[in-house]
Each structure stands twice: as structure tokens, then as C-alpha cells.
Amino acid sequence: MEVEGKGGESGTTTTTTAPRRFALPVDAENKSTTFRLFSLAKPHMRAFHLSWFQFFCCFVSTFAAPPLLPVIRENLNLTATDIGNAGIASVSGSVFARIVMGTACDLFGPRLASAALTLSTAPAVYFTSGIKSPIGFIMVRFFAGFSLATFVSTQFWMSSMFSGPVVGSANGIAAGWGNLGGGATQLIMPIVFSLIRNMGATKFTAWRIAFFIPGLFQTLSAFAVLLFGQDLPDGDYWAMHKSGEKEKDDVGKVIHNGVRNYRGWITALAYGYCFGVELTIDNIIAEYFFDRFHLKLQTAGIIAASFGLANFFARPGGGIFSDLMARRFGMRGRLWAWWIVQTLGGVLCAFLGMISSLTWSIVVMLIFSVFVQAACGLTFGVVPFISRRSLGVISGMTGAGGNVGAVLTQLIFFKGSTYSRETGITLMGIMSIACTLPICLIYFPQWGGMFCGPSSKNVTEEDYYLSEWNSEEREKNLHLASQKFAETSVSERGRATTHPQT
Amino acid sequence: MNIHTLLFVSVLIFSLTESSRGRNKDRLFTELQNSIEVTAKPVKDSGVLEGGKDMVTITWKLKSSTKVDMDAAFKTIQIKLCYAPISQVDRPWRKSDNKLSKDNSCPHEIVSKPYDMTPQSLDWTVERDIPTGTYFVRAYGIDGDGHEVAYGQSTDEGRTTNLFSVQASGHHVALDIASIFFSVFSVVSVFVVFVMEKRKAKFEQRR
């Protein structure tokens, strides 16, 4: 699969005329202008594959426990409250970690930052094999969950390697294929468990041994990133930083600029009710099918897996759909598409809890999975345009917001035995619909919002993005990257205004 | 078709529906007669029982207070391990239900034997895959159609006396050693990599 960037055609970027150092065509910053899925070419495509695979392994580890809960809960005598607390713990650690990861990537580069995190959280996965009490269970899930912050490093790394028109696809596919891990693990762990049992281990030893598989994969993926990856097309971060090749912005100002942009808070809330819902389902769905429909462990695992496996195409599809809508309708199209898809996801979620037939539960769950994961892709179709100076902060806030949504949802609806699982799922769908409504409030003066057109004061993209810099900073020419971005973002006006009928 | 055949067929259909209705009828626990006396004593004097090692001596017999011929219906006796209420708290997957087909409180069968009028006894070793929890023992008297008709249990009606606890383990020292080894390896690698990268950066700077 090859995605061509507009840069190569319209001639707004130049290709190097010097002997080609790269297998793929690149722009002035040596970022690739194409995306070739089946290539491992150094450094761009290699970075993509290393990045999504490491993120995938982290997802597998974080959600390795849920499909084996019917066995683990018997070994450790867990209560429904313990299980709920562990689910909350598994997604709460990375709220903080995701916010910090952006700065870590800035300081050390995505290669070192992500590999260091992945290697430091691997012990939590290994030590899961030795836990003896509910507290132990909650703690290992908490620490293993930190590894989900590799989402931020994935997006950061793709943004460093791929040029504007293809960065959306690169980011969407990398994120989608990483999230796939949450589904794959529901298949992998029960299979590994039964293999180990067939080799002679008892039930309560087999599940413990099984955790070494995700742990080892996590460690190996980090080593692959360290050995075969590099931060930037031209080399590694630290070396380049120290030699003064990279300009640095004031971290405090960047954070302040990001935090005071209300749109970032809305995307954080909305992402909490698409990605957050996805994380919650990853935690509860296997046990739900096992208990409600009295299925075997492997069968429940297969059904639960199909939810997460839809990420293979659903999340990238959401990103691509966002880009398609933007071509015709601009940013307003992106917002409408996002709101509709995410609301429909919420409606389907509400239905899922109300269905008592196994077949229909599976059908509704599959359709629901496509909508909720596409909504995640659509979210990150809007996020890159909210701020240019504080892109990292906005991405980090949104990503963290996803986890906060998962924490809140599990706290309110899936802790203990207050609500039955099916009621919890329905209520989660309703809350999702409610928390998606604020998307209607997102307004860009240069492009409009869902219900309003662009401002009558004729605000331009340049006005919007350069307003993030004050005049002193502009004198120092710190705003040049934002200027370039403003020029390319004119495409967000949609076809009606960029290609007027003459 | 003559009248005899018609009569025969209708009697056949009638008896089939009757017996199938009987088969489909949900047995309720409250309908059962408490006519079996059951005791369950751990061989160990005190403490928690370990799966695979400790034993429980289980005895069962018909209560002397029951009417004669009450046991005529029994064909098999099924001995089951049941959760005490304390092990069911906040664990909806172990819920008791009056409908026996929906009841999840006695998932483990210890033994199933043809009914013998004489008092029976069994030394049962707690299996290794018995979950951690607090238990009592219940016996069901089952008739020829596979339906429960009577029961007995080793505890009182409130299920609070004569309980025993089981601790499931599965944990091995070998696993701990492997965890420590791989964890140390992972964490040390982080430091090694950072040192190497710092050196490389200094080298690049000097160039």
C-alpha cells in the first residue's frame, strides 16, 4: 500500500538533488513524503514498523490479565471490587506517563524514551507470575499499564519521520496497529495458557508461566527499537541536540499555550469516551462473555479479541475518513464526521448491554468496535490542527484524556457489584453520547465549527497559528515552522473555498 | 388407522410429554428434603488446607429421623464442594440460586456414587485446582431421572458452622527466580544504553 503525499506533486517541497541517501522520496526536512506499508527501508519505514510493534507489545502486556481473569480470580480469591480496582489501576498509571512522555521525547528522542519505558515496565509483567494477593494483582497491573505511554512516542516518532500529507496515515495506522494488541492478547493468552496446561502444569501454575510471553516480547521489542531504530532521518536526537543542531522552545510557554486552548480540553474529554471506552471494554469484555453466556475461556477470549482486532482497519479507516471529509468539507467535515461516528458508537454500546442473545451480542459488539475505534482515528484528524506550537502538549492532553475516561468509566460503572456488567455497559454508552456533545463547541475562527461558518472578520490560518507567538518571539524567527504549517493548512477550508468555480 | 392404534399413540405421546415436562421442570433447592446427614472434617486439626496435599474425611448417611422408604427414589448420591457465604460476597460468578440449574455455588463435584443404604465415608484429597475460598460439603440424592430429590450438608442452614478453608497456590520458586533474572536484565539494559548513548553523543560533539 502506498500513500502519496501532495508535496511530491505540487512542487511546494523540494527533493534532494544530492546522491539519494534515502530509499523513499523526502522533503526539505528529509521526512518521507510517501508511506510504503510493506517496506522496511531505513530509516522511515523501519521506524514505523518498530514503533507500532513496540506499542502493540505494550498493549498485549497491559491487557494480558483480563482474558485469564476467570482463572486468576479463583487463585487469588479476588472480589468483583478487586477486579474493578485492578482495571482502573491498569489505565490510570499512563495518564501521568503520557503527559510526561511528550517532554521525554523532546529531551531524549522517541527511540530512547520509548525503549526505556518499555524496558522499565517489563518487570511488572514478569512479577505478575509471583503475585499471591489482590494487592499484588492491582500493583502489577498498575505498573504494567505505564507502558501505554508509548502511544505518545509513536505519534512523535511518526511526526518526525513523515511529512504533512502522509503523517495522518502514518500516525493512524501506527496507533491502530498498536491498539490491536488489546485484542490480540485476548486470543494469545488463553491459547498460551492451554498450551502450558497441556504440557502438564496445573491451572494455577499455567497462568503464571503464561505471563512470561508478553514480558519477553516487550523486552525484545525494546531491544529491536534500540538496535535498529533512529530518531530522525538524519540521525539520533541526543547527538544532534548536544551539537546544537536543534532549536529549542521555552517549555513553560509551550505548556501554557497548550493548556489555555479550550479545544484541547474538549478533545481530551471526547477521546476519553472513544478510546476510554475501548480500554474499558478491553478490561471487561472477556469476563462478561464468560460469565453471562457461560462460554469456555478460549471461546470468550476469541469473541473478546474480535473487538480489539477491528483496530487493524477501523482506526486507520477513521483517520482516512477524516482526511476524505476534509478534502470536500474542510475542518467542518472532520468535526461532523467525528461527532456522528462517536455518537453512533455510544448508541451501539448502550444496545450491547441490553441484548441477552449471544449471537446478537457478538454482532452488535463488532459493529460497535468499528465505530468506536474509527472515532479514535477521527479524533487525531482534528488534533494536529488545534495548535502548532504546542502540538505535543495537545496530543499528550488528548491521549491522557483517553485514559482518564477509562478510569472514570470503570470507577463509576464497573467497580464492585453496584451495577451488573450489562447495565454498566449500557450506562457507559449513554455517558459516551453525552460526553461527545461538546464537540459541537469546537470552533476555529478561520474555518468555523459544526454549526457556525468561519468568522465574518475573515480570520486567516496565519492569524490563528501565529497568534501563538508574541512579537518578540517572531522577531527571533521562532515562528517560521508555524508559518509553513499555516500555509499548508489552508486545505482545511474544503473544496468549495479552495477551488472556487471560475 | 383403527382405534387401538390411535389410543396407543395418544398414550405414548401423553407419557412422553409428561416425562419431558418433568425433565424441563426446574428443580428448586427449597423443594428438596433435608434427609441426608453429611459431615466433613479436615484431617488437619486447624489451619488452611493446601491443594494437592491436605485431606478431608467426608461421611454421609440417611438421617435416622426420615421416614422408612424415603430413600427408595435415590439411585445416586452426588457429593459436591460448595462455597460458604463468606466466599460469595462481592463475587457474582459464585452466586447461589434457588433454581438448581442456575445455581453457581457448588461448582466442584467431589464424587458421584450409586446409592448404598449403609453409611459411607471417603477420604478426599483437596485437588490442586480447587480455588482459594471457604467451603462446606453438600450431598444430593438423585433419582433415576437425574433429578435431585433430597440433600444434606455438613453445615447449618445459615452455612456458618463447620466450614474449612482452602488456599490455592500454583506459585513456584522457579518462577520467582526467572522473574528476577529477566527484570534485572531489562532494567540494567536501560542504564547500559543510556551510558552508551551519552558516550556516542560526546563523540559526535567532538567530531
CSV table of N, CA and C in Angstrom, one decimal, chain A residues 73-83 108 111-113 115-117 119-120 122-124 126-132 197 202-209 212 216 219 223 226 236 238-239 242-243 287 291 294 416-417, chain B residues 83 86-87 89-94 102 104 107-108 127-135 167-172 174-187 189-190 193-195 197-198 200-202 204-205:
chain,number,residue,atom,x,y,z
A,73,ARG,N,-8.9,-15.1,39.3
A,73,ARG,CA,-9.8,-14.7,40.4
A,73,ARG,C,-10.0,-15.8,41.3
A,74,GLU,N,-9.9,-17.1,40.8
A,74,GLU,CA,-10.0,-18.2,41.7
A,74,GLU,C,-8.8,-18.5,42.5
A,75,ASN,N,-7.6,-18.2,41.9
A,75,ASN,CA,-6.4,-18.5,42.6
A,75,ASN,C,-6.2,-17.5,43.7
A,76,LEU,N,-6.5,-16.2,43.4
A,76,LEU,CA,-6.2,-15.2,44.4
A,76,LEU,C,-7.4,-14.8,45.2
A,77,ASN,N,-8.5,-15.5,45.0
A,77,ASN,CA,-9.8,-15.2,45.7
A,77,ASN,C,-10.2,-13.7,45.6
A,78,LEU,N,-10.1,-13.2,44.3
A,78,LEU,CA,-10.5,-11.8,44.1
A,78,LEU,C,-12.0,-11.6,44.2
A,79,THR,N,-12.3,-10.4,44.6
A,79,THR,CA,-13.7,-10.0,44.6
A,79,THR,C,-13.9,-9.1,43.4
A,80,ALA,N,-15.2,-8.9,43.1
A,80,ALA,CA,-15.5,-8.0,41.9
A,80,ALA,C,-14.9,-6.6,42.1
A,81,THR,N,-14.8,-6.2,43.4
A,81,THR,CA,-14.2,-4.9,43.7
A,81,THR,C,-12.7,-4.9,43.3
A,82,ASP,N,-12.1,-6.0,43.7
A,82,ASP,CA,-10.6,-6.1,43.4
A,82,ASP,C,-10.4,-6.0,41.9
A,83,ILE,N,-11.2,-6.8,41.2
A,83,ILE,CA,-11.0,-6.8,39.7
A,83,ILE,C,-11.3,-5.4,39.1
A,108,PHE,N,15.1,13.3,25.0
A,108,PHE,CA,15.9,12.2,24.7
A,108,PHE,C,15.7,11.6,23.3
A,111,ARG,N,13.2,7.3,20.4
A,111,ARG,CA,13.8,5.9,20.4
A,111,ARG,C,14.2,5.6,21.8
A,112,LEU,N,15.0,6.4,22.5
A,112,LEU,CA,15.4,6.1,23.8
A,112,LEU,C,14.3,6.2,24.8
A,113,ALA,N,13.4,7.2,24.7
A,113,ALA,CA,12.3,7.4,25.7
A,113,ALA,C,11.4,6.2,25.7
A,115,ALA,N,11.9,3.1,24.4
A,115,ALA,CA,12.6,1.8,24.8
A,115,ALA,C,12.8,1.8,26.3
A,116,ALA,N,13.2,2.9,26.9
A,116,ALA,CA,13.5,3.0,28.3
A,116,ALA,C,12.2,2.7,29.1
A,117,LEU,N,11.1,3.2,28.6
A,117,LEU,CA,9.8,3.0,29.3
A,117,LEU,C,9.4,1.5,29.2
A,119,LEU,N,11.3,-1.1,28.7
A,119,LEU,CA,12.1,-2.0,29.5
A,119,LEU,C,11.9,-1.8,31.0
A,120,SER,N,11.6,-0.6,31.4
A,120,SER,CA,11.3,-0.4,32.8
A,120,SER,C,10.0,-1.0,33.3
A,122,ALA,N,8.6,-3.8,31.9
A,122,ALA,CA,8.6,-5.2,31.7
A,122,ALA,C,8.7,-6.0,33.0
A,123,PRO,N,9.5,-5.5,34.0
A,123,PRO,CA,9.5,-6.3,35.3
A,123,PRO,C,8.1,-6.4,35.9
A,124,ALA,N,7.2,-5.5,35.7
A,124,ALA,CA,5.9,-5.6,36.3
A,124,ALA,C,5.2,-6.8,35.7
A,126,TYR,N,6.7,-9.5,34.4
A,126,TYR,CA,7.4,-10.7,34.9
A,126,TYR,C,6.9,-11.1,36.3
A,127,PHE,N,6.8,-10.0,37.1
A,127,PHE,CA,6.5,-10.3,38.5
A,127,PHE,C,5.0,-10.7,38.7
A,128,THR,N,4.2,-10.5,37.7
A,128,THR,CA,2.8,-11.0,37.8
A,128,THR,C,2.8,-12.5,38.1
A,129,SER,N,3.8,-13.2,37.6
A,129,SER,CA,3.8,-14.6,37.8
A,129,SER,C,4.0,-15.0,39.3
A,130,GLY,N,4.4,-14.0,40.2
A,130,GLY,CA,4.6,-14.4,41.6
A,130,GLY,C,3.6,-13.8,42.5
A,131,ILE,N,2.5,-13.2,42.0
A,131,ILE,CA,1.6,-12.5,43.0
A,131,ILE,C,0.8,-13.5,43.7
A,132,LYS,N,0.4,-13.1,45.0
A,132,LYS,CA,-0.3,-14.1,45.9
A,132,LYS,C,-1.6,-13.4,46.4
A,197,ARG,N,-0.9,-25.7,30.0
A,197,ARG,CA,-1.6,-26.8,30.8
A,197,ARG,C,-1.4,-28.1,30.1
A,202,THR,N,-0.5,-27.4,36.3
A,202,THR,CA,-1.8,-27.2,36.9
A,202,THR,C,-2.4,-25.8,36.5
A,203,LYS,N,-3.7,-25.7,36.6
A,203,LYS,CA,-4.3,-24.4,36.2
A,203,LYS,C,-3.7,-23.2,36.8
A,204,PHE,N,-3.4,-23.3,38.2
A,204,PHE,CA,-2.9,-22.1,38.9
A,204,PHE,C,-1.4,-21.9,38.7
A,205,THR,N,-0.7,-22.8,38.0
A,205,THR,CA,0.7,-22.5,37.7
A,205,THR,C,0.8,-22.1,36.2
A,206,ALA,N,-0.1,-22.6,35.4
A,206,ALA,CA,-0.1,-22.3,34.0
A,206,ALA,C,-0.3,-20.9,33.7
A,207,TRP,N,-1.2,-20.2,34.4
A,207,TRP,CA,-1.5,-18.8,34.1
A,207,TRP,C,-0.3,-18.0,34.5
A,208,ARG,N,0.4,-18.4,35.5
A,208,ARG,CA,1.6,-17.6,35.9
A,208,ARG,C,2.7,-17.7,34.9
A,209,ILE,N,3.0,-18.9,34.4
A,209,ILE,CA,4.0,-19.1,33.4
A,209,ILE,C,3.6,-18.3,32.1
A,212,PHE,N,5.1,-14.8,31.1
A,212,PHE,CA,6.4,-14.6,30.6
A,212,PHE,C,6.4,-14.3,29.1
A,216,LEU,N,8.5,-11.2,27.7
A,216,LEU,CA,9.6,-11.3,26.8
A,216,LEU,C,9.5,-10.6,25.5
A,219,THR,N,10.3,-7.0,26.2
A,219,THR,CA,11.7,-6.7,26.3
A,219,THR,C,12.4,-6.8,24.9
A,223,PHE,N,14.5,-3.9,22.6
A,223,PHE,CA,15.8,-4.0,22.0
A,223,PHE,C,15.8,-3.8,20.5
A,226,LEU,N,16.0,-0.2,19.9
A,226,LEU,CA,17.3,0.4,20.2
A,226,LEU,C,18.3,0.1,19.2
A,236,ASP,N,20.4,10.5,15.4
A,236,ASP,CA,19.7,10.3,16.7
A,236,ASP,C,19.7,11.7,17.4
A,238,TRP,N,20.0,12.8,20.7
A,238,TRP,CA,20.9,13.2,21.7
A,238,TRP,C,22.1,13.9,21.0
A,239,ALA,N,22.6,13.1,20.1
A,239,ALA,CA,23.8,13.6,19.4
A,239,ALA,C,23.5,14.9,18.7
A,242,LYS,N,23.0,17.9,21.4
A,242,LYS,CA,24.2,18.3,22.0
A,242,LYS,C,25.0,19.2,21.0
A,243,SER,N,25.0,18.8,19.8
A,243,SER,CA,25.8,19.6,18.8
A,243,SER,C,25.0,20.9,18.4
A,287,GLU,N,-14.5,-11.4,30.5
A,287,GLU,CA,-15.2,-11.9,31.7
A,287,GLU,C,-16.7,-11.8,31.5
A,291,ASP,N,-19.0,-15.0,31.9
A,291,ASP,CA,-20.0,-15.1,32.9
A,291,ASP,C,-21.4,-15.1,32.4
A,294,HIS,N,-21.9,-18.2,29.8
A,294,HIS,CA,-21.3,-19.5,30.2
A,294,HIS,C,-20.5,-20.1,29.1
A,416,GLY,N,-16.8,-3.2,41.7
A,416,GLY,CA,-17.7,-3.9,42.7
A,416,GLY,C,-19.0,-4.4,42.0
A,417,SER,N,-20.0,-4.6,42.8
A,417,SER,CA,-21.2,-5.2,42.3
A,417,SER,C,-22.4,-4.3,42.2
B,83,TYR,N,-19.4,-23.2,48.1
B,83,TYR,CA,-18.8,-22.0,48.7
B,83,TYR,C,-19.7,-21.6,49.9
B,86,ILE,N,-19.3,-16.5,53.0
B,86,ILE,CA,-18.2,-15.5,53.1
B,86,ILE,C,-17.4,-15.5,51.8
B,87,SER,N,-17.4,-16.6,51.1
B,87,SER,CA,-16.6,-16.7,49.8
B,87,SER,C,-17.4,-16.2,48.6
B,89,VAL,N,-19.4,-13.3,48.8
B,89,VAL,CA,-19.6,-11.9,48.9
B,89,VAL,C,-18.8,-11.2,47.8
B,90,ASP,N,-19.6,-10.3,47.1
B,90,ASP,CA,-18.9,-9.5,46.0
B,90,ASP,C,-18.3,-10.3,44.9
B,91,ARG,N,-18.8,-11.5,44.7
B,91,ARG,CA,-18.3,-12.4,43.7
B,91,ARG,C,-19.5,-13.0,42.9
B,92,PRO,N,-20.1,-12.2,42.0
B,92,PRO,CA,-21.4,-12.6,41.4
B,92,PRO,C,-21.3,-13.9,40.6
B,93,TRP,N,-20.1,-14.3,40.3
B,93,TRP,CA,-19.9,-15.6,39.5
B,93,TRP,C,-20.1,-16.8,40.4
B,94,ARG,N,-20.2,-16.6,41.7
B,94,ARG,CA,-20.4,-17.7,42.6
B,94,ARG,C,-21.8,-17.7,43.3
B,102,LYS,N,-29.5,-23.0,37.7
B,102,LYS,CA,-28.8,-21.7,37.6
B,102,LYS,C,-27.8,-21.5,38.8
B,104,ASN,N,-24.7,-21.4,41.0
B,104,ASN,CA,-23.3,-21.4,40.8
B,104,ASN,C,-22.5,-21.6,42.1
B,107,PRO,N,-19.8,-25.6,42.3
B,107,PRO,CA,-19.3,-26.0,41.0
B,107,PRO,C,-18.5,-27.2,41.0
B,108,HIS,N,-18.0,-27.7,42.2
B,108,HIS,CA,-17.0,-28.8,42.2
B,108,HIS,C,-17.6,-30.1,42.7
B,127,GLU,N,-8.1,-31.2,45.7
B,127,GLU,CA,-7.4,-31.1,44.4
B,127,GLU,C,-6.7,-29.8,44.2
B,128,ARG,N,-5.7,-29.8,43.4
B,128,ARG,CA,-4.8,-28.6,43.2
B,128,ARG,C,-5.5,-27.5,42.5
B,129,ASP,N,-6.6,-27.8,41.8
B,129,ASP,CA,-7.3,-26.7,41.1
B,129,ASP,C,-8.5,-26.2,41.8
B,130,ILE,N,-8.7,-26.5,43.1
B,130,ILE,CA,-9.8,-26.0,43.8
B,130,ILE,C,-9.4,-24.6,44.2
B,131,PRO,N,-10.3,-23.6,43.9
B,131,PRO,CA,-10.0,-22.2,44.1
B,131,PRO,C,-9.8,-21.9,45.6
B,132,THR,N,-9.1,-20.8,45.9
B,132,THR,CA,-9.0,-20.3,47.2
B,132,THR,C,-10.4,-19.9,47.7
B,133,GLY,N,-10.7,-20.4,49.0
B,133,GLY,CA,-12.1,-20.0,49.5
B,133,GLY,C,-12.4,-20.8,50.7
B,134,THR,N,-13.6,-20.5,51.2
B,134,THR,CA,-14.1,-21.2,52.4
B,134,THR,C,-15.3,-22.1,51.9
B,135,TYR,N,-15.3,-23.3,52.4
B,135,TYR,CA,-16.3,-24.3,51.8
B,135,TYR,C,-17.0,-25.1,52.9
B,167,GLN,N,-6.5,-23.0,50.4
B,167,GLN,CA,-5.6,-22.0,49.8
B,167,GLN,C,-5.0,-22.6,48.5
B,168,ALA,N,-5.3,-22.0,47.4
B,168,ALA,CA,-4.8,-22.5,46.1
B,168,ALA,C,-3.5,-21.7,45.9
B,169,SER,N,-2.5,-22.4,45.4
B,169,SER,CA,-1.2,-21.7,45.2
B,169,SER,C,-0.8,-21.6,43.8
B,170,GLY,N,-0.1,-22.6,43.2
B,170,GLY,CA,0.4,-22.5,41.9
B,170,GLY,C,1.7,-21.8,41.8
B,171,HIS,N,2.1,-21.2,42.9
B,171,HIS,CA,3.3,-20.4,42.9
B,171,HIS,C,4.5,-21.2,43.1
B,172,HIS,N,5.6,-21.0,42.3
B,172,HIS,CA,6.8,-21.8,42.4
B,172,HIS,C,8.0,-20.8,42.5
B,174,ALA,N,10.8,-21.3,41.3
B,174,ALA,CA,11.5,-21.2,39.9
B,174,ALA,C,11.0,-20.0,39.2
B,175,LEU,N,9.7,-19.7,39.3
B,175,LEU,CA,9.1,-18.6,38.6
B,175,LEU,C,9.6,-17.3,39.1
B,176,ASP,N,9.8,-17.2,40.5
B,176,ASP,CA,10.4,-16.0,41.1
B,176,ASP,C,11.8,-15.8,40.6
B,177,ILE,N,12.5,-16.8,40.5
B,177,ILE,CA,13.9,-16.7,40.0
B,177,ILE,C,14.0,-16.2,38.6
B,178,ALA,N,13.1,-16.8,37.8
B,178,ALA,CA,13.1,-16.3,36.4
B,178,ALA,C,12.6,-14.9,36.3
B,179,SER,N,11.6,-14.5,37.1
B,179,SER,CA,11.2,-13.1,37.0
B,179,SER,C,12.3,-12.1,37.4
B,180,ILE,N,13.0,-12.5,38.5
B,180,ILE,CA,14.0,-11.6,38.9
B,180,ILE,C,15.1,-11.5,37.9
B,181,PHE,N,15.5,-12.6,37.3
B,181,PHE,CA,16.5,-12.6,36.3
B,181,PHE,C,16.2,-11.7,35.1
B,182,PHE,N,15.0,-11.9,34.5
B,182,PHE,CA,14.6,-11.1,33.3
B,182,PHE,C,14.4,-9.6,33.7
B,183,SER,N,13.9,-9.4,34.9
B,183,SER,CA,13.6,-8.0,35.3
B,183,SER,C,14.9,-7.2,35.4
B,184,VAL,N,15.9,-7.8,36.1
B,184,VAL,CA,17.2,-7.2,36.3
B,184,VAL,C,17.8,-6.9,35.0
B,185,PHE,N,17.8,-7.9,34.1
B,185,PHE,CA,18.3,-7.8,32.7
B,185,PHE,C,17.7,-6.6,32.0
B,186,SER,N,16.4,-6.5,32.1
B,186,SER,CA,15.7,-5.3,31.4
B,186,SER,C,16.1,-4.0,32.0
B,187,VAL,N,16.1,-3.9,33.3
B,187,VAL,CA,16.4,-2.6,33.9
B,187,VAL,C,17.9,-2.2,33.7
B,189,SER,N,19.7,-3.1,31.3
B,189,SER,CA,19.9,-2.7,29.9
B,189,SER,C,19.6,-1.2,29.7
B,190,VAL,N,18.6,-0.7,30.4
B,190,VAL,CA,18.3,0.8,30.2
B,190,VAL,C,19.5,1.6,30.6
B,193,VAL,N,22.3,1.3,28.0
B,193,VAL,CA,22.0,2.0,26.8
B,193,VAL,C,22.2,3.5,27.0
B,194,PHE,N,21.8,4.0,28.1
B,194,PHE,CA,21.9,5.5,28.3
B,194,PHE,C,23.4,5.9,28.4
B,195,VAL,N,24.2,5.0,29.0
B,195,VAL,CA,25.6,5.3,29.1
B,195,VAL,C,26.3,5.3,27.7
B,197,GLU,N,24.8,5.8,24.9
B,197,GLU,CA,24.3,6.9,24.0
B,197,GLU,C,25.0,8.2,24.4
B,198,LYS,N,25.3,8.4,25.7
B,198,LYS,CA,26.0,9.6,26.1
B,198,LYS,C,27.3,9.6,25.6
B,200,LYS,N,28.3,8.2,22.8
B,200,LYS,CA,28.2,8.4,21.4
B,200,LYS,C,28.0,9.9,21.1
B,201,ALA,N,27.2,10.5,22.0
B,201,ALA,CA,26.9,12.0,21.8
B,201,ALA,C,28.1,12.8,22.0
B,202,LYS,N,28.9,12.4,23.0
B,202,LYS,CA,30.2,13.2,23.2
B,202,LYS,C,31.1,13.0,22.0
B,204,GLU,N,30.2,12.4,18.9
B,204,GLU,CA,29.7,13.2,17.8
B,204,GLU,C,30.0,14.7,18.0
B,205,GLN,N,30.0,15.1,19.2
B,205,GLN,CA,30.2,16.5,19.5
B,205,GLN,C,31.6,16.9,19.2
